XYZ file of C-alpha atoms in Angstrom:
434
model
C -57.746 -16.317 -63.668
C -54.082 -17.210 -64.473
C -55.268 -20.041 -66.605
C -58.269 -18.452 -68.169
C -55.814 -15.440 -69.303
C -53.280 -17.697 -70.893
C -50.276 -15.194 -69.732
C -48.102 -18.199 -69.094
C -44.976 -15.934 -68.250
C -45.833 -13.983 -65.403
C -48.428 -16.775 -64.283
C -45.314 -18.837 -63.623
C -44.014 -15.981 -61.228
C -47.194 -16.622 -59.173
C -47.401 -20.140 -58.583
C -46.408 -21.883 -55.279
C -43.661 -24.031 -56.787
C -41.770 -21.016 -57.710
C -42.805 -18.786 -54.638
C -41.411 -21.383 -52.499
C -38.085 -21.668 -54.171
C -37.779 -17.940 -53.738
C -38.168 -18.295 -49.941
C -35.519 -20.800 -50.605
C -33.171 -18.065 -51.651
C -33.929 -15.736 -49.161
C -33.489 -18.357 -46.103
C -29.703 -19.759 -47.680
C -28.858 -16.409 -48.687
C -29.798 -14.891 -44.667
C -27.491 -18.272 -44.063
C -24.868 -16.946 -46.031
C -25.142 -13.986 -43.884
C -24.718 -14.818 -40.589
C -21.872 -17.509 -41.684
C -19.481 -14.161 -42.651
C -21.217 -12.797 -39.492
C -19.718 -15.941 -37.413
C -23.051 -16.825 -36.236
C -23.524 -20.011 -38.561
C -20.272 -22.718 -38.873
C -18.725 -22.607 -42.368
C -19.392 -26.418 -42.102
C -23.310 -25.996 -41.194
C -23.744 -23.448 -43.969
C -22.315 -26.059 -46.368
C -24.319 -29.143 -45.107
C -27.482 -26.314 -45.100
C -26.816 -25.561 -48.853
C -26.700 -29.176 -49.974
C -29.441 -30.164 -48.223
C -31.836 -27.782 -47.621
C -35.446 -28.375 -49.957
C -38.626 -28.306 -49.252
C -39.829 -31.007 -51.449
C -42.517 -30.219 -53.255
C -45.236 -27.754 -53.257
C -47.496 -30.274 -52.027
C -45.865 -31.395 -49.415
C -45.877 -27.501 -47.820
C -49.660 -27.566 -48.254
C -49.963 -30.530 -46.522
C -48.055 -29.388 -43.776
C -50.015 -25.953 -43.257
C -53.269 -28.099 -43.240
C -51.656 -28.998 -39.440
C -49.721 -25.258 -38.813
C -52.696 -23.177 -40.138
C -49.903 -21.073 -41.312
C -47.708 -20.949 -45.209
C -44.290 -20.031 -43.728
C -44.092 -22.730 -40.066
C -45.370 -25.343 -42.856
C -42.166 -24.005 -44.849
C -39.907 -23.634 -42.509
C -40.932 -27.187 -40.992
C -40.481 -28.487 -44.817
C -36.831 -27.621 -45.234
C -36.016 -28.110 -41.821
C -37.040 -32.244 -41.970
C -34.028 -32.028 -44.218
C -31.401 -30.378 -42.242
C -31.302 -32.272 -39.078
C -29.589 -30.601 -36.244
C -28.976 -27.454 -39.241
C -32.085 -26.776 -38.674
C -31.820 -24.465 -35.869
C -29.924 -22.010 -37.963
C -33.059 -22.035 -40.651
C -34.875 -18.359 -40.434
C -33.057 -17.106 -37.616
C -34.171 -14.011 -35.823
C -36.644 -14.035 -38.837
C -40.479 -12.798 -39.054
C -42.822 -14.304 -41.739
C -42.998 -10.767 -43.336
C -39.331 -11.413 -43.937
C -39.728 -14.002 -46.385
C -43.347 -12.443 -47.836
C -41.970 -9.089 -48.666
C -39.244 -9.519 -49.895
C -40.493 -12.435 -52.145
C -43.746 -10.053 -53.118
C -40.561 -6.949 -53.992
C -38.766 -9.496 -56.272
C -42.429 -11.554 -57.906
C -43.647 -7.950 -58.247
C -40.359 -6.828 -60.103
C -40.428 -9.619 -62.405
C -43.523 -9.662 -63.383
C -43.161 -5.572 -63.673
C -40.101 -6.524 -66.252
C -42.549 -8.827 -68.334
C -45.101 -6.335 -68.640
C -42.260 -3.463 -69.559
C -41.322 -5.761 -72.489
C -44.754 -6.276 -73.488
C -45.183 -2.686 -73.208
C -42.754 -1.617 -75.210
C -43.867 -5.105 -78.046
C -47.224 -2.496 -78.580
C -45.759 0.821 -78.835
C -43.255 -0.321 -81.270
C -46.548 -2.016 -83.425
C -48.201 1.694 -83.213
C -45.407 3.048 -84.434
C -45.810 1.181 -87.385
C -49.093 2.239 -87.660
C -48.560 5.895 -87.555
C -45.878 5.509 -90.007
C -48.427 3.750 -92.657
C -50.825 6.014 -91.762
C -48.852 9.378 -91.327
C -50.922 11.448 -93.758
C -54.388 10.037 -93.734
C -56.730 12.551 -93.384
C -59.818 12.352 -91.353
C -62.074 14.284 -89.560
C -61.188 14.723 -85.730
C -64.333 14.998 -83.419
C -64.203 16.568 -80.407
C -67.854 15.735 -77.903
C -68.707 13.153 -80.817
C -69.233 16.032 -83.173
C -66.719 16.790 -86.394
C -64.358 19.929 -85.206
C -61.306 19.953 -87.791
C -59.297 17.282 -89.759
C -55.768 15.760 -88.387
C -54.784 12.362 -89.523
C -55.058 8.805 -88.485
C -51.050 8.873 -88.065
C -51.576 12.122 -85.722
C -53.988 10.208 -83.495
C -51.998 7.680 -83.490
C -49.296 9.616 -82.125
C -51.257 10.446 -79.310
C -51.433 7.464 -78.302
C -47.961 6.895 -78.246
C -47.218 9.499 -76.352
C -48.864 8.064 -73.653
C -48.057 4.694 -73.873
C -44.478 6.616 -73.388
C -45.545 8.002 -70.552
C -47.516 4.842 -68.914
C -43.934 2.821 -69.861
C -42.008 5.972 -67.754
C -44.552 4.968 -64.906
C -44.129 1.544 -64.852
C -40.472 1.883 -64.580
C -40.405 4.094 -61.522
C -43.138 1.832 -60.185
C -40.863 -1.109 -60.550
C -37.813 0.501 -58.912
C -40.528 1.778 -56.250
C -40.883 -1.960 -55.044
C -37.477 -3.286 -55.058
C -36.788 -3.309 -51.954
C -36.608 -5.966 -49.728
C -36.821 -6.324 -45.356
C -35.001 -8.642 -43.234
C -35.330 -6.973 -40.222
C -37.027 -9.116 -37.816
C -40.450 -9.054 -35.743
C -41.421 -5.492 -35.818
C -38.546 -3.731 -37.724
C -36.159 -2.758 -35.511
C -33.014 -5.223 -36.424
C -33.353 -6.581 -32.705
C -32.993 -10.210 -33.407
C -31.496 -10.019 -36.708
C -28.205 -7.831 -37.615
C -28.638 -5.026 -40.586
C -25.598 -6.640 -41.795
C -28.358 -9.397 -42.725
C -30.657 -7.740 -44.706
C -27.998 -5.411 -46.639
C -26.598 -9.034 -47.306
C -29.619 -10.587 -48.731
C -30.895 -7.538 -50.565
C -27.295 -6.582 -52.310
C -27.560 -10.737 -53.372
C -30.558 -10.357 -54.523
C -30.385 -6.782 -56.782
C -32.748 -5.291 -54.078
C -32.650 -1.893 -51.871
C -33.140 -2.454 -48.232
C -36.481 -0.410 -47.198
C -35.946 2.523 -45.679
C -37.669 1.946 -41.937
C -40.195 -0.947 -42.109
C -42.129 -2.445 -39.540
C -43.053 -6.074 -39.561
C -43.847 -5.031 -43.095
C -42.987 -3.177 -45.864
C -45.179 -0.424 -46.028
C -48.000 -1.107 -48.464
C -47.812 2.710 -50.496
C -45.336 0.975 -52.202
C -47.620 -2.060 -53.556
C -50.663 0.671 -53.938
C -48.151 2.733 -56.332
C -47.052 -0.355 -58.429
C -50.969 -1.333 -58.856
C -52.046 2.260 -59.751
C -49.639 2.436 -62.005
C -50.734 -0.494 -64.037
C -54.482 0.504 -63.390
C -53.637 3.584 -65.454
C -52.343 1.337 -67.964
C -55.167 -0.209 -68.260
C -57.057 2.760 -68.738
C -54.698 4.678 -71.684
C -55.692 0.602 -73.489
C -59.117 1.091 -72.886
C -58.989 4.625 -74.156
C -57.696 3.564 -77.525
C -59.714 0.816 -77.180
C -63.050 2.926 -76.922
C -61.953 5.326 -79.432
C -61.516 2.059 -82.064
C -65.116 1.261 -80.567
C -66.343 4.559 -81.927
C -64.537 4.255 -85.016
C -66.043 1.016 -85.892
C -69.575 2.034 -85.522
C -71.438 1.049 -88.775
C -72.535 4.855 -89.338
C -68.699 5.899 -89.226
C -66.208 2.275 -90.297
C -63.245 4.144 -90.573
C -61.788 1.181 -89.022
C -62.640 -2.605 -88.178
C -60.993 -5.566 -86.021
C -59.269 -7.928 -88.300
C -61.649 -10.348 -88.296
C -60.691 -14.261 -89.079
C -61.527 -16.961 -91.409
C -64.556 -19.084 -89.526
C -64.740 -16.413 -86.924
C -68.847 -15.738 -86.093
C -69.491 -11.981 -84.666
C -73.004 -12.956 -83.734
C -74.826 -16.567 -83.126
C -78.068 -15.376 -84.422
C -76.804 -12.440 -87.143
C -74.514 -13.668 -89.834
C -73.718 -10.017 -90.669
C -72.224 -8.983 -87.452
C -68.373 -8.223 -87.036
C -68.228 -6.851 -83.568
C -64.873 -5.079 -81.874
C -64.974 -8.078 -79.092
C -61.148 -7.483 -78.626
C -61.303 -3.947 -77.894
C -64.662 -4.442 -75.686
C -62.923 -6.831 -73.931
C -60.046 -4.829 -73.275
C -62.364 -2.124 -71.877
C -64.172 -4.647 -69.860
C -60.946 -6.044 -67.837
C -59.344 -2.158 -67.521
C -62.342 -2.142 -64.636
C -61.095 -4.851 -63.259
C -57.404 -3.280 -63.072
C -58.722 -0.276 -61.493
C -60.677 -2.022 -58.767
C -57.941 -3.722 -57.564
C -56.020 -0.542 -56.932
C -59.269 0.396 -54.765
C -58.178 -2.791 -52.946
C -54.807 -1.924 -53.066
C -55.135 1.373 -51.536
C -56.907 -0.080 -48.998
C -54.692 -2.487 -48.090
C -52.601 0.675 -46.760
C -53.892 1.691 -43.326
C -52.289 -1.824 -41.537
C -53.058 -1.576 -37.229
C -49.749 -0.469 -35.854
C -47.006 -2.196 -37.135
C -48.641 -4.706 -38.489
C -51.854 -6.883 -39.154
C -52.369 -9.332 -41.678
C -55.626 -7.725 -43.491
C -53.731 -7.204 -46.503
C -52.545 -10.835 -46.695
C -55.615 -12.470 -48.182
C -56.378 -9.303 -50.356
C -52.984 -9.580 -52.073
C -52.923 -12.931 -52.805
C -55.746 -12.483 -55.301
C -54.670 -8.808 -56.501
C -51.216 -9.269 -57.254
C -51.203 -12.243 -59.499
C -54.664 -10.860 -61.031
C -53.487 -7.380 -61.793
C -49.725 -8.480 -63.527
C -51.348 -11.541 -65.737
C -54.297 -8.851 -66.596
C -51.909 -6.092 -67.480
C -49.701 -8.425 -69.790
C -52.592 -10.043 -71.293
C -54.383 -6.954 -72.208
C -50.835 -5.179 -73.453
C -50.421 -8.837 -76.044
C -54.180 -8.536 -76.769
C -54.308 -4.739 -77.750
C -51.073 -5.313 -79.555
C -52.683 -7.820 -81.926
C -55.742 -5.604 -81.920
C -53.573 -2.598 -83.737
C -51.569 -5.009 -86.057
C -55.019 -6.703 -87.613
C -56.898 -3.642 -87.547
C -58.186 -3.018 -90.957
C -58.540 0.586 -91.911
C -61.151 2.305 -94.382
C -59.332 5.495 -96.095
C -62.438 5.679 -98.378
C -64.770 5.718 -95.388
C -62.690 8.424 -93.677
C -62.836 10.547 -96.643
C -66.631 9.908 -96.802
C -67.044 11.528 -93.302
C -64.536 13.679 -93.738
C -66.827 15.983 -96.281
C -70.129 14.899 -94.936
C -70.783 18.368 -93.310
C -69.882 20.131 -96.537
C -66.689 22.020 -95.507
C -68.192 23.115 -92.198
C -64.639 22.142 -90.450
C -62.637 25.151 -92.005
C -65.090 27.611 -90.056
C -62.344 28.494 -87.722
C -60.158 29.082 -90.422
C -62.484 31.399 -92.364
C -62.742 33.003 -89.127
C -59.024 33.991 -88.954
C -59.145 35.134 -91.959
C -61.954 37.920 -91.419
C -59.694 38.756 -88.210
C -56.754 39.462 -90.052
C -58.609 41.972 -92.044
C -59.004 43.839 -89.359
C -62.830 42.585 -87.923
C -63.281 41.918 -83.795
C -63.831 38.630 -83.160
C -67.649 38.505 -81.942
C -68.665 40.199 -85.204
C -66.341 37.798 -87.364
C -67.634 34.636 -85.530
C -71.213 36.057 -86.273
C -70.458 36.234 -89.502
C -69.069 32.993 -90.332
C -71.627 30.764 -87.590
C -74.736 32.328 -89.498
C -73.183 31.002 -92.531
C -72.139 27.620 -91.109
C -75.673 27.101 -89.432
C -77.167 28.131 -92.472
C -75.306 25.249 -94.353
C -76.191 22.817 -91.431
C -79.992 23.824 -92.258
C -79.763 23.552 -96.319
C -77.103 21.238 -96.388
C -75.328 23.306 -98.685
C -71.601 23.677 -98.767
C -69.976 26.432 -96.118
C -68.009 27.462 -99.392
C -70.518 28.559 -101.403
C -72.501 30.520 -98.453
C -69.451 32.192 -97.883
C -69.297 33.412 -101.610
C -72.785 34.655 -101.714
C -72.476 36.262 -98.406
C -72.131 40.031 -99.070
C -70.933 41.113 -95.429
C -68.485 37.980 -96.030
C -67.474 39.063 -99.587
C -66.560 42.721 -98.331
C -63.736 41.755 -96.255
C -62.558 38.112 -98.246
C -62.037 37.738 -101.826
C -62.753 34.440 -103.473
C -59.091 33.451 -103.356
C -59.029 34.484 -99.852
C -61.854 32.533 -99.372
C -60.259 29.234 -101.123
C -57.409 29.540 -99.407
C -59.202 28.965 -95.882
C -60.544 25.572 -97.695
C -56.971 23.689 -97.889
C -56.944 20.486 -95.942
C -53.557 20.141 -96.582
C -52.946 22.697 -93.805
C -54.149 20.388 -91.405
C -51.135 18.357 -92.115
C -48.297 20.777 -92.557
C -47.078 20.553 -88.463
C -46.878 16.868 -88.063
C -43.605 16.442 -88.327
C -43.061 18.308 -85.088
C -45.830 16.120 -83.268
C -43.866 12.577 -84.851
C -40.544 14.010 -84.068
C -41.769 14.428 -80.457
C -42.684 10.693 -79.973
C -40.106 9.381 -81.946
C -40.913 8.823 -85.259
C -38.288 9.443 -87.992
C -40.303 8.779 -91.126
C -38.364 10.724 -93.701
């Protein structure tokens, strides 16, 4: 997965090699600790700083072929190294000690990269929806035409939420940095508090607020829903370019490369593979927060069902979520759009959009609504049937003609309407394109 992705940035946060020389950290730094606590000679602690190292990556593994377990294979590692020192190495410590808090600060990293990445694609959208601020198209609303807004206003949309998923991310970041350095089953028996606050304050972390042998795993499930729904505001935009790129509609199209081949047996085809893809691997964010939620219910204080889970999750979810955030950025910046295309749809029903409008406008002159929507649906069927313009129904329409005039009725065919309360809508997310 980590290779196949190509996310070399938070991949790198995964990998043993580094994972290890977190642990590292967290063992000197607990060192550290008891040395102001008196517990550890200022002379050990020194010797223990210069030599401590576990060697290589490799070496670990080897060792846990023997222990049958990551952290003894560790711990045995550095402590070849440290001679009699070695007895002060992960002292009064639990595994869980060193996996938490290492899982807190990978998962905060990585959490950082993706923020950045995050905020790469809304800042490429924004340049979009300037560009693209007044294009007028048809909106659809259950596949069907309803009104006109622009391209810019749906772009908005989506930056809105790409606000709000950025807003999430953030408090799901802060939600998992904490760390725990209190001992077998939580309670600070065989290792002070004066420890942990040590270790965490070194390390930028909070200490968690009661944790068992573990930190409680509704912290994790958060962090992975929250880039789950992430993944599913890219798919949405990614479905909705889908849509858009339908042969019947092309209002827009993937930029598509020289030598690139859409189909191996159809030379014509130019298929949205980026944005299918993007809705393909969304499913695979969200399943892992299935797995993630059920890594929640742990048997008393601890058991280590969630281990194994993790271990795939974690690293899957963060390199998905970056990948797909640097993939649906270069999606929006190629994208090719079609103004002529959206003006061909945008009249293909003959007007029928500025029903609601003509509707209003019998209202206003003083007609209940069920007889004024009769009015103006007969009419707009009518024009579905004949394929005539609404407009010119509307003129010949007697009932219609007591109540509007023909200006009245012209007036309720302005598409520039549709466009006369965006600024509010950029303002909101924003945009200052004046």
């Amino acid at each position: 997965m980590i290779e196949r992705y190509n996310v070399p940035e938070v991949a790198r946060i995964w990998e043993d090699e580094y994972k290890f020389s977190l642990w590292l950290k967290i063992e000197l730094l607990v060192c550290e600790a008891y040395n102001k606590l008196g517990v550890i000679p200022s002379s050990a602690l020194e010797r223990i700083k210069k030599n401590a190292t576990y060697g290589s990556a490799e070496k670990v593994k080897e060792i846990e072929k023997e222990t049958k377990h990551d952290v003894v294979a560790f711990v045995r590692a550095v402590g070849e190294n440290l001679g009699e020192d070695a007895m002060y190495l992960h002292l009064g410590l639990t595994s869980s000690d060193l996996l938490d808090t290492t899982l807190s600060l990978q998962l905060r990293e990585a959490g950082n990269i993706i923020l950045r990445d995050l905020e790469k694609v809304i800042s490429i959208v924004k340049e979009k929806a300037k560009s693209y601020r007044d294009l007028l198209m048809i909106g659809r609303t259950h596949g069907v035409h309803a009104e006109p807004i622009t391209f810019g206003f749906k772009l908005a949309g989506w930056i809105a939420e790409l606000e709000r998923d950025k807003k999430r991310l953030i408090s799901a970041i802060e939600e998992v940095s904490v760390g725990k350095i209190s001992g077998a089953v939580g309670t600070y028996a065989e290792v002070p508090p004066e420890v942990e606050a040590y270790v965490c304050d070194k390390l930028n972390l909070k200490s968690d607020t009661a944790s068992t042998q573990v930190i409680s795993r509704d912290r994790y499930a958060f962090f992975i829903s929250m880039l789950a729904i992430l993944g599913s505001s890219l798919e949405r935009f990614a479905t909705e370019i889908r849509h858009m790129a339908r042969t019947e509609v092309r209002e827009v199209e993937e930029g598509f490369s020289k030598g690139q081949r859409g189909s191996s047996a159809m030379p014509h085809k130019k298929n949205p593979i980026n944005a299918e893809q993007i809705c393909g691997l969304a499913r695979v964010l969200r399943s892992n927060l299935i797995a993630s939620l059920e890594d929640m219910p742990l048997w008393h204080e601890r058991d280590i069902s969630h281990s194994s889970v993790e271990r795939i999750i974690m690293p899957d979810s963060t390199v998905l979520a970056s990948y797909l955030l640097r993939r649906f950025g270069q999606l929006v910046r190629d994208l090719v759009i079609y103004p002529e295309n959206m003006e061909r749809n945008l009249k293909l029903t003959g007007g029928l959009y500025n029903s609601q409008r003509v509707l209003l406008a019998l209202m206003r002159k003083g007609l209940p609504r069920d007889i004024a929507y009769e009015m103006v649906q007969r009419n707009a069927l009518k024009a579905w049937d004949l394929e005539k313009p609404l407009y010119e129904l509307l003129v010949e329409d007697e009932e219609v003609r007591k109540y509007l005039t023909e200006e009245d009725l012209k007036s309720s065919f302005t598409d520039e309407e549709y466009k006369k309360n965006l600024d509010i809508v950029y303002k909101r997310v924003g945009i200052d394109d004046h």
